[in-house]
Short mmCIF file of N, CA and C in Angstrom, two decimals:
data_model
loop_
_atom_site.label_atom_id
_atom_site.label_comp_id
_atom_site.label_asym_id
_atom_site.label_seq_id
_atom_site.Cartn_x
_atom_site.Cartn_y
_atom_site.Cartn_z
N UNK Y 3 0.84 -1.18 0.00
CA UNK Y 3 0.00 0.00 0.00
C UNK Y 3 0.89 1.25 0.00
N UNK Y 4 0.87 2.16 -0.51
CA UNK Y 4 1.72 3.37 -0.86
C UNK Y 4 1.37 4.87 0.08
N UNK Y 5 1.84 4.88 0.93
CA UNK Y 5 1.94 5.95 1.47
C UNK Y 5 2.60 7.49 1.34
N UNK Y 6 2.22 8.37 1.80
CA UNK Y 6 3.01 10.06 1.70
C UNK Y 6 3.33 10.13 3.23
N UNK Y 7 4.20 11.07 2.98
CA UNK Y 7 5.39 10.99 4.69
C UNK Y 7 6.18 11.91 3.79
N UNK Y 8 6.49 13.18 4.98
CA UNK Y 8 8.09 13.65 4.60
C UNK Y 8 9.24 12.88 4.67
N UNK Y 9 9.89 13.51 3.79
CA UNK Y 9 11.32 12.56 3.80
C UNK Y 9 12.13 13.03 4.87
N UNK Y 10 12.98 11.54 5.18
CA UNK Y 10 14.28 11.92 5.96
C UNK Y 10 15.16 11.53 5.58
N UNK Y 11 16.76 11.85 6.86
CA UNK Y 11 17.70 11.48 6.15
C UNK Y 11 18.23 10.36 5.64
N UNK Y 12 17.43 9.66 5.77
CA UNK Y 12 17.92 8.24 5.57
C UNK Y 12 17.33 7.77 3.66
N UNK Y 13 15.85 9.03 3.41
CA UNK Y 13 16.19 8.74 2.26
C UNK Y 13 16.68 9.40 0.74
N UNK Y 14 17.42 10.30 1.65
CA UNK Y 14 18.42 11.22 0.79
C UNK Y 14 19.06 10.20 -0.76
N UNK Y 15 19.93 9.23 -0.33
CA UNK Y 15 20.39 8.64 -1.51
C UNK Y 15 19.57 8.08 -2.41
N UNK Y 16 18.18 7.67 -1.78
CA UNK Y 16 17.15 7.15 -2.88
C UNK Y 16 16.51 8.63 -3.20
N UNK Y 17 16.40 9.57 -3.18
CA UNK Y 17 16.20 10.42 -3.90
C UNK Y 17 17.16 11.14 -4.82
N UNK Y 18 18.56 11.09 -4.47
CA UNK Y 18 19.62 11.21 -5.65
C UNK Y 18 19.05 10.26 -6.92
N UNK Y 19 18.97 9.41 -6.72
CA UNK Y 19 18.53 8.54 -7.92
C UNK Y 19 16.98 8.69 -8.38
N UNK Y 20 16.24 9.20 -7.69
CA UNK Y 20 15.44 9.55 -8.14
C UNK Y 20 15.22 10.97 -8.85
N UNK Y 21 16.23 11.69 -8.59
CA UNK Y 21 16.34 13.25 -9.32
C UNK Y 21 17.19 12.93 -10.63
N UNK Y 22 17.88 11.76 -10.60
CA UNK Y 22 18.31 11.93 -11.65
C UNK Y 22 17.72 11.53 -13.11
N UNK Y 23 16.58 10.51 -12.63
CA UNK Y 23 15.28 10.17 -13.33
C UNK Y 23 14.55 11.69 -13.68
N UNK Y 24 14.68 12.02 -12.77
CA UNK Y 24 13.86 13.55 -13.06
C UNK Y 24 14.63 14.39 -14.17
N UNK Y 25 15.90 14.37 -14.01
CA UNK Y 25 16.59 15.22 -14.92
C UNK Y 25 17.19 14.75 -16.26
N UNK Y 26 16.99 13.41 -16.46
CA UNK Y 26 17.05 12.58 -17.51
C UNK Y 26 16.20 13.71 -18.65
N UNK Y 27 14.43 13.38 -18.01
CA UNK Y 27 13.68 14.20 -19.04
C UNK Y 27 13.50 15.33 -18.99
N UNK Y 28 14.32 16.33 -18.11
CA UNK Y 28 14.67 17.73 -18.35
C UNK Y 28 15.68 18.01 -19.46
N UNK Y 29 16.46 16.80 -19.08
CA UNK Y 29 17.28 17.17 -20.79
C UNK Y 29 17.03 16.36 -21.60
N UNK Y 30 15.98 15.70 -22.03
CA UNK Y 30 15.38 15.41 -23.16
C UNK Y 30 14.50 16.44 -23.55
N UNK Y 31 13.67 17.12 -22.61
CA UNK Y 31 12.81 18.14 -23.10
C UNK Y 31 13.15 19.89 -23.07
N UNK Y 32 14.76 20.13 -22.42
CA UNK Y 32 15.43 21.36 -22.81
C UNK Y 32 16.94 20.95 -22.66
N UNK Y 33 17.36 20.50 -23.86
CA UNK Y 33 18.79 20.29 -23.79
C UNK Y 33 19.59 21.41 -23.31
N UNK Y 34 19.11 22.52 -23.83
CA UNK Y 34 19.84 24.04 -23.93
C UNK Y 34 19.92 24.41 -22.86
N UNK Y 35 18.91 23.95 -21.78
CA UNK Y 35 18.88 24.37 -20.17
C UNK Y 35 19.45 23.42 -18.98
N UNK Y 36 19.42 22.45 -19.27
CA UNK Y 36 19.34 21.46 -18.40
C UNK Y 36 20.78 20.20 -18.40
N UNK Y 37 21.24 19.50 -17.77
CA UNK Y 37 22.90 18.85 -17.94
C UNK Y 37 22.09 17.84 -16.51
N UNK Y 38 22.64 16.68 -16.58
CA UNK Y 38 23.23 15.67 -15.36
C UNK Y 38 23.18 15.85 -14.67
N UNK Y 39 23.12 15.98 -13.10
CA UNK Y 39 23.45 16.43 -12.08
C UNK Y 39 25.16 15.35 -11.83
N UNK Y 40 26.14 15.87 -11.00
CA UNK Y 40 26.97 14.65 -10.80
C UNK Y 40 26.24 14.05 -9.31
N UNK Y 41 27.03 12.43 -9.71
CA UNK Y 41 26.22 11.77 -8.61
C UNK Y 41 26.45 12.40 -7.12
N UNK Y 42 25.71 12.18 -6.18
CA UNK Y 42 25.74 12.63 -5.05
C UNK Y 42 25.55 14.50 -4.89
N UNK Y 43 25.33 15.11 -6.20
CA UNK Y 43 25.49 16.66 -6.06
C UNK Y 43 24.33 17.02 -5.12
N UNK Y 44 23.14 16.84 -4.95
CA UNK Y 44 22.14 17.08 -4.62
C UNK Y 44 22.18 17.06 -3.06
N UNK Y 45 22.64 16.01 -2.66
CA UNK Y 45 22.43 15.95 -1.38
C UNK Y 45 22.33 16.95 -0.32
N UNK Y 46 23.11 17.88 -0.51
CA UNK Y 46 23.33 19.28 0.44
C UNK Y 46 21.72 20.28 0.30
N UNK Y 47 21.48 20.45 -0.96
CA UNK Y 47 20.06 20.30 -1.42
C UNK Y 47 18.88 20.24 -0.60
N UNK Y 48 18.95 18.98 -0.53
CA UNK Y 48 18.18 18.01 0.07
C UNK Y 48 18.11 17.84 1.04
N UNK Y 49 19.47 17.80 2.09
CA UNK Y 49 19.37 17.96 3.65
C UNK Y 49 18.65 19.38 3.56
N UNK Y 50 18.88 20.15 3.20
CA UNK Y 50 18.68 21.38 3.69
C UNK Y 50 17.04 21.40 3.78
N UNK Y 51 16.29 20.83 2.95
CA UNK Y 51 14.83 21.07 2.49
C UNK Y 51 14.26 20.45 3.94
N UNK Y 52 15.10 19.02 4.83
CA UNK Y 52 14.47 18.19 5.82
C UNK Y 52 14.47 19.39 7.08
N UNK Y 53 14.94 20.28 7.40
CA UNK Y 53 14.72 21.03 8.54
C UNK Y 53 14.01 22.37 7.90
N UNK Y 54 13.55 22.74 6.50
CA UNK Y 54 13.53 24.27 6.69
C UNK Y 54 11.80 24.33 6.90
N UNK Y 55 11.38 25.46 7.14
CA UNK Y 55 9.85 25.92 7.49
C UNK Y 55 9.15 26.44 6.02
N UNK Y 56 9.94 26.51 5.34
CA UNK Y 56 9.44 26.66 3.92
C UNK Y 56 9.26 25.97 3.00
N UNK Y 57 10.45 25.09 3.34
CA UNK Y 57 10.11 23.91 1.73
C UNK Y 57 9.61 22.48 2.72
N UNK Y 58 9.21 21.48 1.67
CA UNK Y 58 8.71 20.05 2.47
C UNK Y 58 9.14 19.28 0.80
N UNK Y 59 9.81 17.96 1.65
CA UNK Y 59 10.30 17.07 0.71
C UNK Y 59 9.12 15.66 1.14
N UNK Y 60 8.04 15.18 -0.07
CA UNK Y 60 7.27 14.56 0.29
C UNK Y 60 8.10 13.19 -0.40
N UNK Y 61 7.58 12.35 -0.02
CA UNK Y 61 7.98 10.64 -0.36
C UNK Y 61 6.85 10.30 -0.38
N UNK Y 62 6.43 9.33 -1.53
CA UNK Y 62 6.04 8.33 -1.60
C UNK Y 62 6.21 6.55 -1.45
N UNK Y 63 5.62 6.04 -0.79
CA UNK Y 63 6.26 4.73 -0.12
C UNK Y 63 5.32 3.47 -0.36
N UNK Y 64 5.90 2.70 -1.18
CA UNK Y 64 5.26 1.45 -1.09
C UNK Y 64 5.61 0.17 -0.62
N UNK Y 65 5.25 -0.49 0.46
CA UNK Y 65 6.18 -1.48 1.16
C UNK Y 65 7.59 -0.97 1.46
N UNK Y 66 7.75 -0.02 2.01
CA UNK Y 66 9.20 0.37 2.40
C UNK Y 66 9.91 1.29 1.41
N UNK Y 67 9.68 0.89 -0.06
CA UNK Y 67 10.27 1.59 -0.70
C UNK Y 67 9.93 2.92 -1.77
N UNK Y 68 10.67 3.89 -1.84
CA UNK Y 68 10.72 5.26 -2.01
C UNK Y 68 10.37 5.08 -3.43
N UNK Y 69 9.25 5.39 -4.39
CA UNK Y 69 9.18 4.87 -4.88
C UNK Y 69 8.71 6.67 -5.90
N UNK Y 70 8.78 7.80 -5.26
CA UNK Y 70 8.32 9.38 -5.82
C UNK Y 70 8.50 9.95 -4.81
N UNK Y 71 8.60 11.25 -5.59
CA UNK Y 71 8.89 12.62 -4.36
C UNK Y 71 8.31 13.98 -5.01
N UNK Y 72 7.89 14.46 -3.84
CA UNK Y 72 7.03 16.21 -4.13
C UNK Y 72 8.40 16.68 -3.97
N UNK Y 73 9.22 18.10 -4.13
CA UNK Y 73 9.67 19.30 -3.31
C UNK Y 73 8.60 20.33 -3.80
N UNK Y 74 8.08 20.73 -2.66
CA UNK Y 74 7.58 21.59 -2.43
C UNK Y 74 8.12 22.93 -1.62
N UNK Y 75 7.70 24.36 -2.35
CA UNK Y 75 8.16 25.87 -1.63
C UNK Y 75 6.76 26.44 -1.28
N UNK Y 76 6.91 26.57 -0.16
CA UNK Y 76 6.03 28.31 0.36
C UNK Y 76 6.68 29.33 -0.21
N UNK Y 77 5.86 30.11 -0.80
CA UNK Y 77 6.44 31.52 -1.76
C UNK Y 77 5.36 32.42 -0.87
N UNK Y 78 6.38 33.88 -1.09
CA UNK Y 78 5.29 34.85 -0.67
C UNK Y 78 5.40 35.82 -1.87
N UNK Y 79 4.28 36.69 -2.38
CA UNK Y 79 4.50 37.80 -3.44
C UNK Y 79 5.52 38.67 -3.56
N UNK Y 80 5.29 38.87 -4.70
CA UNK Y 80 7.00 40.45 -4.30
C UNK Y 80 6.48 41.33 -4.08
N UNK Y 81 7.30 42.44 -3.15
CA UNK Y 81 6.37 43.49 -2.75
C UNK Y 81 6.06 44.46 -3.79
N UNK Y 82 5.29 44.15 -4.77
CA UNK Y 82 5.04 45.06 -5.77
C UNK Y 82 3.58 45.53 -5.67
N UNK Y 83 3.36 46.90 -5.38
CA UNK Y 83 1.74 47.47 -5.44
C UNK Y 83 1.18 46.83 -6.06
N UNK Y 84 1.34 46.67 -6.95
CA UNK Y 84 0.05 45.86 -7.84
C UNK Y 84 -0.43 44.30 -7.64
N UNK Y 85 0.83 43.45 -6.86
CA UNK Y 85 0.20 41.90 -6.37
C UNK Y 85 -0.35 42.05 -4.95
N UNK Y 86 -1.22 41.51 -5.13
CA UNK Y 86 -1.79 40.79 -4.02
C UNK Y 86 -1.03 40.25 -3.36
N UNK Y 87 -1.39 40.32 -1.87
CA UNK Y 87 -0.04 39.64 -0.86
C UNK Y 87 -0.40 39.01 -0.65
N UNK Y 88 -0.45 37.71 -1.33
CA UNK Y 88 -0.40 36.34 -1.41
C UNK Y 88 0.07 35.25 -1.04
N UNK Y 89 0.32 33.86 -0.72
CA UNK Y 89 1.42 32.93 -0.21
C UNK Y 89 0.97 32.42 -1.40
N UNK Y 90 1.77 31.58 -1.76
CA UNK Y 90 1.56 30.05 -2.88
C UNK Y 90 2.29 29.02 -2.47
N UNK Y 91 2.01 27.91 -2.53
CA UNK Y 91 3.19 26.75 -2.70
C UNK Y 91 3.07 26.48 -4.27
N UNK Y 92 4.12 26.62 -4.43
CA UNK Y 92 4.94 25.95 -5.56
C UNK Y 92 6.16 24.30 -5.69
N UNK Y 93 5.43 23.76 -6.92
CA UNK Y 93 5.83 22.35 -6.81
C UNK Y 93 6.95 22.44 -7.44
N UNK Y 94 7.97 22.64 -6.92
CA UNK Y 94 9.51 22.49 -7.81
C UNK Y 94 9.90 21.63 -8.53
N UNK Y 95 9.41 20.65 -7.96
CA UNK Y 95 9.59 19.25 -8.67
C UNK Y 95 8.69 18.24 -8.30
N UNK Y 96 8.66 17.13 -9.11
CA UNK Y 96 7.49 16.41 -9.03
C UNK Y 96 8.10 14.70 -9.64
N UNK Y 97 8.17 13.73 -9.17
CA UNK Y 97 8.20 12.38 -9.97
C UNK Y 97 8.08 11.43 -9.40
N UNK Y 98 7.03 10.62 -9.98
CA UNK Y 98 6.92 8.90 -9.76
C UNK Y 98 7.67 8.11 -10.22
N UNK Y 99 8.53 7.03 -10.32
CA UNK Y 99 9.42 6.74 -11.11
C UNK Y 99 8.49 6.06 -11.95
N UNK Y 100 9.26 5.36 -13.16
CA UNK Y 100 8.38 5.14 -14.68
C UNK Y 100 7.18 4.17 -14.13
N UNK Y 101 8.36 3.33 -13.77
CA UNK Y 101 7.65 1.79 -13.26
C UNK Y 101 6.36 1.88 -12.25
N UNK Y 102 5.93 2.90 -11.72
CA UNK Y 102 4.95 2.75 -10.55
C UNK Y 102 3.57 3.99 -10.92
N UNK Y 103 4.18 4.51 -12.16
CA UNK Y 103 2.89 5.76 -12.84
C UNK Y 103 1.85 5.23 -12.50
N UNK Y 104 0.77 6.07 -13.40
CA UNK Y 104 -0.86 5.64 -13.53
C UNK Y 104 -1.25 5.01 -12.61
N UNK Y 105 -0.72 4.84 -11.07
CA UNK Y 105 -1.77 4.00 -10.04
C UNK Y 105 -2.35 5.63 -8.92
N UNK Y 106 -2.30 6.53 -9.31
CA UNK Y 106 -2.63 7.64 -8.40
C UNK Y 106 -1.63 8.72 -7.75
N UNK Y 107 -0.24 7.73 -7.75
CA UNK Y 107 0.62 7.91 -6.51
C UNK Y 107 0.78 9.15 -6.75
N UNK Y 108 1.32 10.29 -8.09
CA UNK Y 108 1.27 11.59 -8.65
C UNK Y 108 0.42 12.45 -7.92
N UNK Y 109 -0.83 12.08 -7.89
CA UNK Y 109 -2.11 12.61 -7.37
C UNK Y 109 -2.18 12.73 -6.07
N UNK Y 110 -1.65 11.69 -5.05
CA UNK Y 110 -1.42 11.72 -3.53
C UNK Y 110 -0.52 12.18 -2.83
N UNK Y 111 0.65 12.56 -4.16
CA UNK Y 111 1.67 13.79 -3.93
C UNK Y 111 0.93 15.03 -3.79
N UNK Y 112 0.68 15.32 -4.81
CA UNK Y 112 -0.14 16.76 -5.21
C UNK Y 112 -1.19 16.91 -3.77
N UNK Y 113 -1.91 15.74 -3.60
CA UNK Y 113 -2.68 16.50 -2.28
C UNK Y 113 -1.79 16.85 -1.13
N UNK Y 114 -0.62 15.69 -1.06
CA UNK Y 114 0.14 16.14 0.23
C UNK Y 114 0.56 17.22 0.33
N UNK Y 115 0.54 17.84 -1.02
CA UNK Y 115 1.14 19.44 -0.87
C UNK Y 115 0.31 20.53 -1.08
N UNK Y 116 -0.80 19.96 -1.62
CA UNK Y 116 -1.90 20.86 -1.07
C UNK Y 116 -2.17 21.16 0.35
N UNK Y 117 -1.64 20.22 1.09
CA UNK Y 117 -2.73 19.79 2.35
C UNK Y 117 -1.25 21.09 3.15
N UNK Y 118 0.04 20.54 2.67
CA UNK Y 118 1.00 21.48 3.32
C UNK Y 118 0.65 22.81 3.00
N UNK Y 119 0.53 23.50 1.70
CA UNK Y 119 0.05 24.91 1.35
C UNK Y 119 -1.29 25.35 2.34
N UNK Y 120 -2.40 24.84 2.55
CA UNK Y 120 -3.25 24.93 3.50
C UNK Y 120 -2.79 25.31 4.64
N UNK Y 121 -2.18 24.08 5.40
CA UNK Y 121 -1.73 24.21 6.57
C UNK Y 121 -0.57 25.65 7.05
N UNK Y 122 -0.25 26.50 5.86
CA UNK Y 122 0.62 27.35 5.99
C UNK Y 122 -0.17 28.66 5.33
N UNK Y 123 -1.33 28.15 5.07
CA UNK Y 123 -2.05 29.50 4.60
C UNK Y 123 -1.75 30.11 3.40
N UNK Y 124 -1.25 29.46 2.88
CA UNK Y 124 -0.96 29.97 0.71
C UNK Y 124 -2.78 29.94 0.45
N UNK Y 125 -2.44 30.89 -0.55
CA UNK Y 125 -3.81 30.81 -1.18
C UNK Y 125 -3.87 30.12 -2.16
N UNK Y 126 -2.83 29.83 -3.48
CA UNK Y 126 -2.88 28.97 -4.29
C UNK Y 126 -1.78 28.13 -4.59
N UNK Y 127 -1.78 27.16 -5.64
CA UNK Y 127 -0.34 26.12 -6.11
C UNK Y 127 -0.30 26.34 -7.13
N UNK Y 128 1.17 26.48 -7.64
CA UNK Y 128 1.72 26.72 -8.92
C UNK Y 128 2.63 25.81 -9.30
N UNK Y 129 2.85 25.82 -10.47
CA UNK Y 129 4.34 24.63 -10.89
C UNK Y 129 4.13 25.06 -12.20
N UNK Y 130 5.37 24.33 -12.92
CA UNK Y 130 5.65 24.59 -14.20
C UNK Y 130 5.86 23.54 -14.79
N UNK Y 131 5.22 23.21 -16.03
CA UNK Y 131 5.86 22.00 -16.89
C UNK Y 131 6.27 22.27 -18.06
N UNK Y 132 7.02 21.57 -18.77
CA UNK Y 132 7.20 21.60 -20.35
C UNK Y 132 6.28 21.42 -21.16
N UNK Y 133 6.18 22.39 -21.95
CA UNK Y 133 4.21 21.87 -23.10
C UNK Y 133 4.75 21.09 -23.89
N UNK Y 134 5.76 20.17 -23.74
CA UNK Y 134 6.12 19.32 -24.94
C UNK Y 134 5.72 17.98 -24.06
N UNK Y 135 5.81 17.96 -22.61
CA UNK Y 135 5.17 17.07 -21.58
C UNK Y 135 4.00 16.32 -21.75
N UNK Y 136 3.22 16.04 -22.65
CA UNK Y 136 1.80 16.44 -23.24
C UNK Y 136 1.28 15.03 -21.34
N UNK Y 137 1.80 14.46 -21.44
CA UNK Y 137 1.78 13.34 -20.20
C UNK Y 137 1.13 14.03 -19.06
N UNK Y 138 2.25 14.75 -18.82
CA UNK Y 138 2.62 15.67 -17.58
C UNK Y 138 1.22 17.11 -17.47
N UNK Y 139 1.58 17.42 -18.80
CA UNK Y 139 -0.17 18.46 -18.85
C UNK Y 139 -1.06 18.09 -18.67
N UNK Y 140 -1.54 16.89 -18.94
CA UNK Y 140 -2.44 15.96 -18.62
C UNK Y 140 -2.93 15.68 -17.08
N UNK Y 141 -1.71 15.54 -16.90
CA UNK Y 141 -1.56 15.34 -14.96
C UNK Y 141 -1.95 16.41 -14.74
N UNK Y 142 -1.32 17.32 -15.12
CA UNK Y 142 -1.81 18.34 -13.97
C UNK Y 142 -3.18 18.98 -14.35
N UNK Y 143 -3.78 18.82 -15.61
CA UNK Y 143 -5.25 19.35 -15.76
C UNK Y 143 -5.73 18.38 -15.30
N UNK Y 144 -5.74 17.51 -14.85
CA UNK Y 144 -6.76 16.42 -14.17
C UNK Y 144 -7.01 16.43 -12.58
N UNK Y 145 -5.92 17.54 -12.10
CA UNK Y 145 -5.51 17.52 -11.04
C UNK Y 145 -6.09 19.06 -10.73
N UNK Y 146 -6.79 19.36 -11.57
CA UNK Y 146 -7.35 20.75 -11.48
C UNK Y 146 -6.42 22.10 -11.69
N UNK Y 147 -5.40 22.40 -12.01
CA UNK Y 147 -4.03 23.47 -12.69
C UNK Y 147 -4.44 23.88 -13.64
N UNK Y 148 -4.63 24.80 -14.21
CA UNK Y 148 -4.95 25.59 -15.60
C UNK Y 148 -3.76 26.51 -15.80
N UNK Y 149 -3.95 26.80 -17.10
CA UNK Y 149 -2.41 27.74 -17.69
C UNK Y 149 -3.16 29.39 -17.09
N UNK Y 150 -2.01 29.68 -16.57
CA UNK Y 150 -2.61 31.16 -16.34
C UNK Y 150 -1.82 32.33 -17.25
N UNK Y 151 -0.66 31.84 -17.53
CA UNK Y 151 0.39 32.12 -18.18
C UNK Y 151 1.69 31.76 -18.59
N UNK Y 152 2.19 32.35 -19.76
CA UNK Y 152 2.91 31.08 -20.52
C UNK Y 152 4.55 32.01 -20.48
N UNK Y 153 5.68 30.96 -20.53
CA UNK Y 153 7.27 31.60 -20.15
C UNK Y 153 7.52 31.79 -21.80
N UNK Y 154 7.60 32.94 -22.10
CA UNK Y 154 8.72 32.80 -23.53
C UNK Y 154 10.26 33.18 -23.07
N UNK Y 155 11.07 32.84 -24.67
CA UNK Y 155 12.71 33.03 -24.18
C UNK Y 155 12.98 33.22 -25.97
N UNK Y 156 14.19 33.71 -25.89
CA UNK Y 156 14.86 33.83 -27.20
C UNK Y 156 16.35 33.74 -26.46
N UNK Y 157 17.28 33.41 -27.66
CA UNK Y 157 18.73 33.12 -27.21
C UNK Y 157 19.38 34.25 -27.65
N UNK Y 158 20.31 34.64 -26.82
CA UNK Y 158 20.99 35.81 -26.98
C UNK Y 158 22.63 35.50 -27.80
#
């Protein structure tokens, strides 16, 4: 049965390997942005996320093993007159590994970090995907996310 739980330190190294799954299809879907991580880079990362009051590192667990992970941020607005002083959580990152998709587990992330944004008083959740993701867009319109607005770039 698959459970959500913050992570600890113990499962720091199964999430190295699990970011690197993550960043596999960051540079399949922006070569120009995105490189490898080297092994073990993350970790400092990652400890840091297990004590802070802002971010939450969620796990997913099935029979013991780590099997997806939320990072999740509390954001607050910039102080600009014109925004609303707002909180958000924002999903920095997001992955099930291949092998364990389509059973929900994505979805029981997403609430765990809803349930954290609540509990901290954000008013809404944000994240970003690649529109070449068509998978991943999917997920998240099913999950209730709509485009509110879109990133352009040109190369200098």
């Amino acid at each position: 049965m698959v459970s959500i739980r913050k992570a600890v330190k113990a499962d720091l190294e199964t999430l190295e390997t699990l970011y690197n799954e993550l960043e596999q299809d960051a540079v399949l879907y922006q070569p120009e942005h995105f490189v490898l991580s080297p092994a073990g880079s993350r970790t400092r990362q990652l400890e840091a996320c297990l004590d802070s009051r802002t971010q939450v590192l969620l796990v997913a667990e099935d029979d013991g093993i780590v099997i997806g992970f939320a990072h999740v941020l509390l954001q607050t607005a910039k102080a600009i007159p014109c925004l609303k002083a707002q909180s958000n959580v924002y999903l920095q990152d997001l992955l099930v590994t291949a092998g364990c998709r389509n059973r929900g587990i994505g979805t029981m992330l997403l609430d765990a970090a809803k349930q954290f944004g609540r509990e901290n008083g954000a008013s809404f959740f944000r994240t970003q995907v690649f529109p070449m993701n068509t998978d991943g867009m999917r997920f998240y319109a099913r999950n209730g996310f709509t485009q509110k607005m879109i990133t352009i770039e040109c190369p200098l």
